[in-house]
Coordinates of N, CA, C and O in Angstrom, one line a residue:
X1 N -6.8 2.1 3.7 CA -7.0 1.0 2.8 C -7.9 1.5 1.6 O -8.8 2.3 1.8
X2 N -7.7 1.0 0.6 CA -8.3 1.7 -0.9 C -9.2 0.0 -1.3 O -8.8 -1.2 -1.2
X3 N -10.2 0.3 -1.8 CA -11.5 -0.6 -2.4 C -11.7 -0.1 -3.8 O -11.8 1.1 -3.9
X4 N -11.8 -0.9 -4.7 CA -12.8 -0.8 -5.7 C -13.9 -1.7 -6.2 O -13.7 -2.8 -6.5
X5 N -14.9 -1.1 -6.2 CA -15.7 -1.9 -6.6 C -16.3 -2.3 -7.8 O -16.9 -1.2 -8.2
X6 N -16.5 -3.2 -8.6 CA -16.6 -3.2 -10.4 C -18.4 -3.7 -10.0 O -18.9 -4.2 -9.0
X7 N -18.9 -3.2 -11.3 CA -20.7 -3.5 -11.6 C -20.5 -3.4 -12.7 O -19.6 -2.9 -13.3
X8 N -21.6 -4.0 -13.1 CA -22.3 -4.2 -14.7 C -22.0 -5.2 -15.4 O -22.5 -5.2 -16.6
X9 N -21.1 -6.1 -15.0 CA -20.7 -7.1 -16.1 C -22.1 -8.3 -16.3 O -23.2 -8.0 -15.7
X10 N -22.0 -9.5 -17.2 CA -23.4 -9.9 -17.2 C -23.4 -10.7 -18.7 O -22.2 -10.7 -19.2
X11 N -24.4 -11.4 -19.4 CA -24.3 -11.9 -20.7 C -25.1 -11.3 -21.5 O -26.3 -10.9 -21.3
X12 N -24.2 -11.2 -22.6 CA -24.9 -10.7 -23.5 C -24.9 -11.6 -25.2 O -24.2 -12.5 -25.5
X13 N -25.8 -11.1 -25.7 CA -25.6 -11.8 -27.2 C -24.3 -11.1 -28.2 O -24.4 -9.9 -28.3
X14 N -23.4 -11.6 -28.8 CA -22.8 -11.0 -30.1 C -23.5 -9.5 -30.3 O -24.7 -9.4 -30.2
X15 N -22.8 -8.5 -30.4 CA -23.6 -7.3 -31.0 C -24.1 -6.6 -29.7 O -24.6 -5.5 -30.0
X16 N -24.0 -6.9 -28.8 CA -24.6 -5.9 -28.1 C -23.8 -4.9 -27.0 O -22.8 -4.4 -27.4
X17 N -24.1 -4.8 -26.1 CA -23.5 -3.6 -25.6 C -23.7 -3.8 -23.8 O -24.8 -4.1 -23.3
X18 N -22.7 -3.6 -23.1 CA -22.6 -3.5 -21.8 C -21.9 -2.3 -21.2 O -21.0 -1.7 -21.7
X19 N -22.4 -2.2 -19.8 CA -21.5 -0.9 -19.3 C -21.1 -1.6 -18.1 O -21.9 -2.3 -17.4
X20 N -19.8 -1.3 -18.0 CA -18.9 -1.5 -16.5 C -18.5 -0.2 -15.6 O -18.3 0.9 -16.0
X21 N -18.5 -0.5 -14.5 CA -18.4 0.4 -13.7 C -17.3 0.1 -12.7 O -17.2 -1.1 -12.3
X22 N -16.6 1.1 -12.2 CA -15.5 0.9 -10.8 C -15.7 1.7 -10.1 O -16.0 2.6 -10.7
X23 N -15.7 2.2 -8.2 CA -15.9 3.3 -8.1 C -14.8 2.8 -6.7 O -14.8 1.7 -6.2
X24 N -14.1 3.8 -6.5 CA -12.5 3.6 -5.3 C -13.1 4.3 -4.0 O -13.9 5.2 -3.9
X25 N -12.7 3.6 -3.3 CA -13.6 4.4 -2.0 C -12.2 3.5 -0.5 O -11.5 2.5 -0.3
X26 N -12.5 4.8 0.3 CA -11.1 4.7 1.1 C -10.2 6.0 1.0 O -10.5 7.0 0.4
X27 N -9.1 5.7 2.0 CA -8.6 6.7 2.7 C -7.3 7.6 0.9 O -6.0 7.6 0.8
X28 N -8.4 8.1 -0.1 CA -7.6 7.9 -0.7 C -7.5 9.9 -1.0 O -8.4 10.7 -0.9
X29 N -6.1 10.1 -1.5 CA -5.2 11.5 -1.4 C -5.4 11.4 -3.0 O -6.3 12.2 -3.2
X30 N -5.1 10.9 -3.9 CA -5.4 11.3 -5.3 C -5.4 10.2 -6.4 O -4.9 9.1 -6.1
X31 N -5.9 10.4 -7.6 CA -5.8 8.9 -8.4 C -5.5 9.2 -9.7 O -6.4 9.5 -10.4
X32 N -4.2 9.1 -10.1 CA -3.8 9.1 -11.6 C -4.4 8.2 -12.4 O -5.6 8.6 -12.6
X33 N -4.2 7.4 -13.1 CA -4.7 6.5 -14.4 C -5.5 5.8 -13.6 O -5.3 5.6 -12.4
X34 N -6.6 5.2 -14.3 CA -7.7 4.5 -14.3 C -7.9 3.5 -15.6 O -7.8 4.1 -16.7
X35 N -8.0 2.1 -15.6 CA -8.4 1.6 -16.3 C -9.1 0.2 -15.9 O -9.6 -0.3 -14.8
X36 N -9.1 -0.4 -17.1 CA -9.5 -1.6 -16.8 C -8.6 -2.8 -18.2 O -8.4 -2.5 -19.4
X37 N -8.4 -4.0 -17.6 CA -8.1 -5.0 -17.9 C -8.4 -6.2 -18.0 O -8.9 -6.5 -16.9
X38 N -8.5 -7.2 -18.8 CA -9.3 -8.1 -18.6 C -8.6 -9.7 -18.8 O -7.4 -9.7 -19.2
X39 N -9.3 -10.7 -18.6 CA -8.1 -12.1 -18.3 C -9.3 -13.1 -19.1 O -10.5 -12.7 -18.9
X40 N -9.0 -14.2 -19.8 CA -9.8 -14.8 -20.4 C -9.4 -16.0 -20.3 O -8.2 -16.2 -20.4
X41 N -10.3 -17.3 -20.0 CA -10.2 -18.7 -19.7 C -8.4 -19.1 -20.2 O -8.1 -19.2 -21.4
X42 N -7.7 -19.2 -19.4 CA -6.2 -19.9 -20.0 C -5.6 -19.2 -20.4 O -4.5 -19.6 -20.7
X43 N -5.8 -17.6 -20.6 CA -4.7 -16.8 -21.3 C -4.8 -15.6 -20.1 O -5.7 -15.3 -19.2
X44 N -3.4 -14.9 -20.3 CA -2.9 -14.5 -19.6 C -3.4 -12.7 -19.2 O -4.3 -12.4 -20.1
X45 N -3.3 -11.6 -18.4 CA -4.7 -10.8 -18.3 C -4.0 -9.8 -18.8 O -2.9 -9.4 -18.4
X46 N -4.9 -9.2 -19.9 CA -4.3 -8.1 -20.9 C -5.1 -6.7 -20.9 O -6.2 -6.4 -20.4
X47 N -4.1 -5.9 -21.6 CA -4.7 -4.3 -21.2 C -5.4 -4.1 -21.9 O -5.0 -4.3 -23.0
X48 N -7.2 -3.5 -21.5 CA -8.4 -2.7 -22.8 C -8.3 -1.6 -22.9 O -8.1 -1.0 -24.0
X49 N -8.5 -0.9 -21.6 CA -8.3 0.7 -22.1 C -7.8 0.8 -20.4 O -7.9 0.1 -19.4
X50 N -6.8 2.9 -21.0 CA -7.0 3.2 -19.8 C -7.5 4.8 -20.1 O -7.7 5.2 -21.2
X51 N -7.7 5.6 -18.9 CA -7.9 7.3 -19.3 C -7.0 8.2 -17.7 O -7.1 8.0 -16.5
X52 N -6.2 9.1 -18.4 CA -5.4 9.5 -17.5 C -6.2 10.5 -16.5 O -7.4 10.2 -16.2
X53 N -5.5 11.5 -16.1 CA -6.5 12.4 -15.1 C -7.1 13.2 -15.9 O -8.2 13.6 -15.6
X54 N -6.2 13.6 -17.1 CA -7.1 14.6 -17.7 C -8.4 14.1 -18.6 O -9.4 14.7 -18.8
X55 N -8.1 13.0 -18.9 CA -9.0 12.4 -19.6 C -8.6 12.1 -21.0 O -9.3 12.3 -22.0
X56 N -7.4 11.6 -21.2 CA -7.2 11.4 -22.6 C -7.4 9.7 -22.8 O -7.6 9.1 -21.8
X57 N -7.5 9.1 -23.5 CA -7.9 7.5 -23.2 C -6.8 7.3 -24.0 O -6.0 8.1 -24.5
X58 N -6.9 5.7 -24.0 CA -5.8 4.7 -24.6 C -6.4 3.5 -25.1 O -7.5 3.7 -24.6
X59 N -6.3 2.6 -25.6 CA -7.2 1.8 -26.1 C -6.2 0.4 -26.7 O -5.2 0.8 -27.3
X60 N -6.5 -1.1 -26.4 CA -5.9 -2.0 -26.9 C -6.6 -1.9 -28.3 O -7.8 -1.7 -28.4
X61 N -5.8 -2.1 -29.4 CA -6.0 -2.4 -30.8 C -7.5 -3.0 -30.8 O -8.5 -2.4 -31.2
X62 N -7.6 -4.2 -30.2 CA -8.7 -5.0 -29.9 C -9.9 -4.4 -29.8 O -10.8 -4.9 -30.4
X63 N -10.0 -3.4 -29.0 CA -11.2 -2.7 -29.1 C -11.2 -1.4 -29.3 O -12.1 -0.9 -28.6
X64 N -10.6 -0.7 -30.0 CA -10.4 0.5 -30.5 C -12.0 0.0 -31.2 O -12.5 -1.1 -31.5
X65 N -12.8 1.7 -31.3 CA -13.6 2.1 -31.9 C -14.8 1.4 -31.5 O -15.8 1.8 -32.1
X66 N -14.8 0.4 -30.5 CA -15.9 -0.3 -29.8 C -15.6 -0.2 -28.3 O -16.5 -1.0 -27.9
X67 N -15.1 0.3 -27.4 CA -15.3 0.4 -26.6 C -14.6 1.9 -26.1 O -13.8 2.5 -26.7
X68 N -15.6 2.3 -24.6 CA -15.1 4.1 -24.6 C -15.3 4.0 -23.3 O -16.4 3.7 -22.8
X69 N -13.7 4.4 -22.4 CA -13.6 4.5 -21.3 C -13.9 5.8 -20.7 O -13.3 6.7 -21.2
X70 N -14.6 6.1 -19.8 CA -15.1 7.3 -19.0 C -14.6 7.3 -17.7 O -14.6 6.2 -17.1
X71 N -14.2 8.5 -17.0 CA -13.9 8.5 -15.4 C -14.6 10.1 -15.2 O -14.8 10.9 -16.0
X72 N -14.9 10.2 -13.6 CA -15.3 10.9 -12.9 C -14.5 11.4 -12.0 O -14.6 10.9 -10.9
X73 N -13.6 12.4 -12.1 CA -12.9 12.5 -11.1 C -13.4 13.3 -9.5 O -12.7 13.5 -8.5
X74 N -14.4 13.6 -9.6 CA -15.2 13.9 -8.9 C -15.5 12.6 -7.5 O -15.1 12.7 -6.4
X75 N -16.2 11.6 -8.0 CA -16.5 10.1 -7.4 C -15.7 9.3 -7.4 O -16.0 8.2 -6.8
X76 N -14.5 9.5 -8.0 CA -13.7 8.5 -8.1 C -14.2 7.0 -9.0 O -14.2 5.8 -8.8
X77 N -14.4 7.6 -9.7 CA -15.2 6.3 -10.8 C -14.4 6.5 -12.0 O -14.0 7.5 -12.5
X78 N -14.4 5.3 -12.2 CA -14.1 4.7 -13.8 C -15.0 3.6 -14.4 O -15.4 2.6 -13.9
X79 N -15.2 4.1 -15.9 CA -16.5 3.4 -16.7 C -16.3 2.7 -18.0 O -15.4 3.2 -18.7
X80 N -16.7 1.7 -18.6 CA -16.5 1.5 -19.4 C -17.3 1.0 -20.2 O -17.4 -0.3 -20.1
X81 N -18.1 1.6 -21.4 CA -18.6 1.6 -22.2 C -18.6 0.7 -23.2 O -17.7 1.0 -24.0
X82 N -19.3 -0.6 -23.6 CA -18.6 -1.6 -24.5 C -19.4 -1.8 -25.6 O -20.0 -2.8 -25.2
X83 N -19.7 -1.6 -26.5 CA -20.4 -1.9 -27.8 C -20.2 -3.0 -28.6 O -19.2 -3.6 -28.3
X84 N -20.9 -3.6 -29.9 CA -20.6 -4.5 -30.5 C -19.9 -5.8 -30.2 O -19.2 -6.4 -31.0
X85 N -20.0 -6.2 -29.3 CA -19.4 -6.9 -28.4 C -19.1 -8.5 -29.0 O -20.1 -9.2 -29.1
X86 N -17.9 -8.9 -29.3 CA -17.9 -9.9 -29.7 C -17.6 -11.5 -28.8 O -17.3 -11.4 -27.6
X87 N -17.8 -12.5 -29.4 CA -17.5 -13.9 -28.2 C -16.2 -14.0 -27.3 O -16.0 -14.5 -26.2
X88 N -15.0 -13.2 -28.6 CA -13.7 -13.0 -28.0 C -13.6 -11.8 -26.9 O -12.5 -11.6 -26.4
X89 N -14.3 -11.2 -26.7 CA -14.3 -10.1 -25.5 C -14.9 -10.9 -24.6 O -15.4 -10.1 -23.8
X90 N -15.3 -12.1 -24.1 CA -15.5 -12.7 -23.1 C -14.5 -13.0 -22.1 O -13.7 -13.9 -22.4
X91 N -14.4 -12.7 -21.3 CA -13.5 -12.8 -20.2 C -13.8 -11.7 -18.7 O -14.7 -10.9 -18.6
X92 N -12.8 -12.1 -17.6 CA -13.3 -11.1 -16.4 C -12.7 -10.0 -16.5 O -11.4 -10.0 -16.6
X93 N -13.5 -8.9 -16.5 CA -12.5 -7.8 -16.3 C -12.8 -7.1 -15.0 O -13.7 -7.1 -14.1
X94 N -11.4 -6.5 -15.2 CA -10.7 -5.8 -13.9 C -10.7 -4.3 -13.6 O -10.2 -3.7 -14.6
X95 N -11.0 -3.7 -12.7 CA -10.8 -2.4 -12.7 C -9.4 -2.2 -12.2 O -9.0 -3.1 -11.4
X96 N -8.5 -1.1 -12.5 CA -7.0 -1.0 -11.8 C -7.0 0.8 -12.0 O -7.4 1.4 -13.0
X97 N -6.5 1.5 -10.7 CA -5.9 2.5 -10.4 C -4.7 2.7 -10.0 O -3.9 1.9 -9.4
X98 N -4.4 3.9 -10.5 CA -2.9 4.2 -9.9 C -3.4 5.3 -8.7 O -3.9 6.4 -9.0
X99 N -3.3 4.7 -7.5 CA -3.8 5.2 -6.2 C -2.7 6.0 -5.3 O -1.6 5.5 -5.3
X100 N -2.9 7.1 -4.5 CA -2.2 7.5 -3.7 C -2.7 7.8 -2.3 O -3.8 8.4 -2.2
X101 N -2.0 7.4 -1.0 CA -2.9 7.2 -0.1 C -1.5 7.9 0.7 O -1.8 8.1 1.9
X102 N -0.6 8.1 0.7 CA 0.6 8.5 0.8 C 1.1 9.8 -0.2 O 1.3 9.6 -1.4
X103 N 1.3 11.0 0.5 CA 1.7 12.2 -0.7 C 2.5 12.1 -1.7 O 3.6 12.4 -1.3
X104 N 2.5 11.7 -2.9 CA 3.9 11.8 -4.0 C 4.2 10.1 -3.9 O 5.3 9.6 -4.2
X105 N 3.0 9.3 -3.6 CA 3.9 7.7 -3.9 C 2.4 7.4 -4.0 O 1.5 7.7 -3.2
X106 N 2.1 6.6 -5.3 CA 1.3 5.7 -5.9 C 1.8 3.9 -6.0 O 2.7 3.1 -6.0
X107 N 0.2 4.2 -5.9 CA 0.5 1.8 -5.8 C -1.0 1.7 -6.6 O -1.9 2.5 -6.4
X108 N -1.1 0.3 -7.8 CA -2.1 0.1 -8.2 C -2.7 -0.7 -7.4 O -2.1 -1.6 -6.8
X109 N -3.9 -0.6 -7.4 CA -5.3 -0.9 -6.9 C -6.2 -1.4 -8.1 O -6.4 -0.8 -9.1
X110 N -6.7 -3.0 -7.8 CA -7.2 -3.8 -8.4 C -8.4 -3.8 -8.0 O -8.5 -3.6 -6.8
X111 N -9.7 -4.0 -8.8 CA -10.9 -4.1 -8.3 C -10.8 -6.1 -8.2 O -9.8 -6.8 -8.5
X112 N -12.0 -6.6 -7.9 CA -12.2 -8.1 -7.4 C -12.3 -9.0 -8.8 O -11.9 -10.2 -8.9
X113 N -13.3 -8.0 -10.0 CA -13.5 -8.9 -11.1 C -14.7 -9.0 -11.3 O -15.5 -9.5 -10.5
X114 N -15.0 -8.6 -12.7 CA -16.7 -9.0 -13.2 C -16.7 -9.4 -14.4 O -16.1 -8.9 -15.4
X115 N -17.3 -10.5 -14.5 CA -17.9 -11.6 -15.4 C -18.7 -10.8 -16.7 O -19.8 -10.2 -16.7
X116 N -17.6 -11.2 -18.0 CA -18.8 -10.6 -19.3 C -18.3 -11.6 -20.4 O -17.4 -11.6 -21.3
X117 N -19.5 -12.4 -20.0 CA -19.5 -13.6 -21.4 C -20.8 -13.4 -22.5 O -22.0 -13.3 -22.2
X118 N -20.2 -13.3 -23.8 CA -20.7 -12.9 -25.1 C -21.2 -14.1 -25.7 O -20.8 -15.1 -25.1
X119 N -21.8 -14.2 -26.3 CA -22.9 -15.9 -27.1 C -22.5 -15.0 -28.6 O -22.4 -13.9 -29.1
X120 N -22.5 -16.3 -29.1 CA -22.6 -16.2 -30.5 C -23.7 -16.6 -30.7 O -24.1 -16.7 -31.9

């Protein structure tokens, strides 16, 4: 069984900056992409960033240039750096892996959800 656990979400003012965290723990064989996604009061749960194994990232339009995804492949962690932070980045975000616990067959793995509401 594969766990992730998300930290750091929290309130912040307009402009400021938070760091999130995921870390996978469990009977796990290897972990391709890492990211995180996020779902906002009534609307439906959309992709922010992801970073593959090697480390190349990907980024929704939305937060290109304000936010910077980091992983450890070492710990099995995934991070995410948020800057500038506007009222519209309020919502729960999600940590998600592409997990393997079985040789040559991956399944994603969702973290539980952490809370980051922005004030204007």
């Amino acid at each position: 069984q594969v766990q992730l656990a998300e930290s750091g979400g929290g309130l912040v003012q307009a402009g400021g900056s938070l760091r999130l965290s995921c870390a996978a723990s469990g009977s796990i064989l290897a972990i391709n992409s890492m990211g995180w996604y996020r779902q906002a009061p009534g609307k439906q749960r959309e992709f922010v960033a992801r970073v593959t194994t090697g480390g190349n990232p990907l980024y929704a339009d939305s937060v290109k240039g304000r936010f910077t995804v980091s992983r450890d492949n070492v710990k099995n962690t995934v991070s995410l750096q948020m800057n500038s932070l506007k009222p519209e980045d309020t919502a729960v975000y999600y940590c998600n892996m592409a997990v393997s616990i079985t040789p040559g067959q991956y399944f994603g793995a969702w973290g539980q959800g952490t809370q980051v509401a922005v004030s204007s």
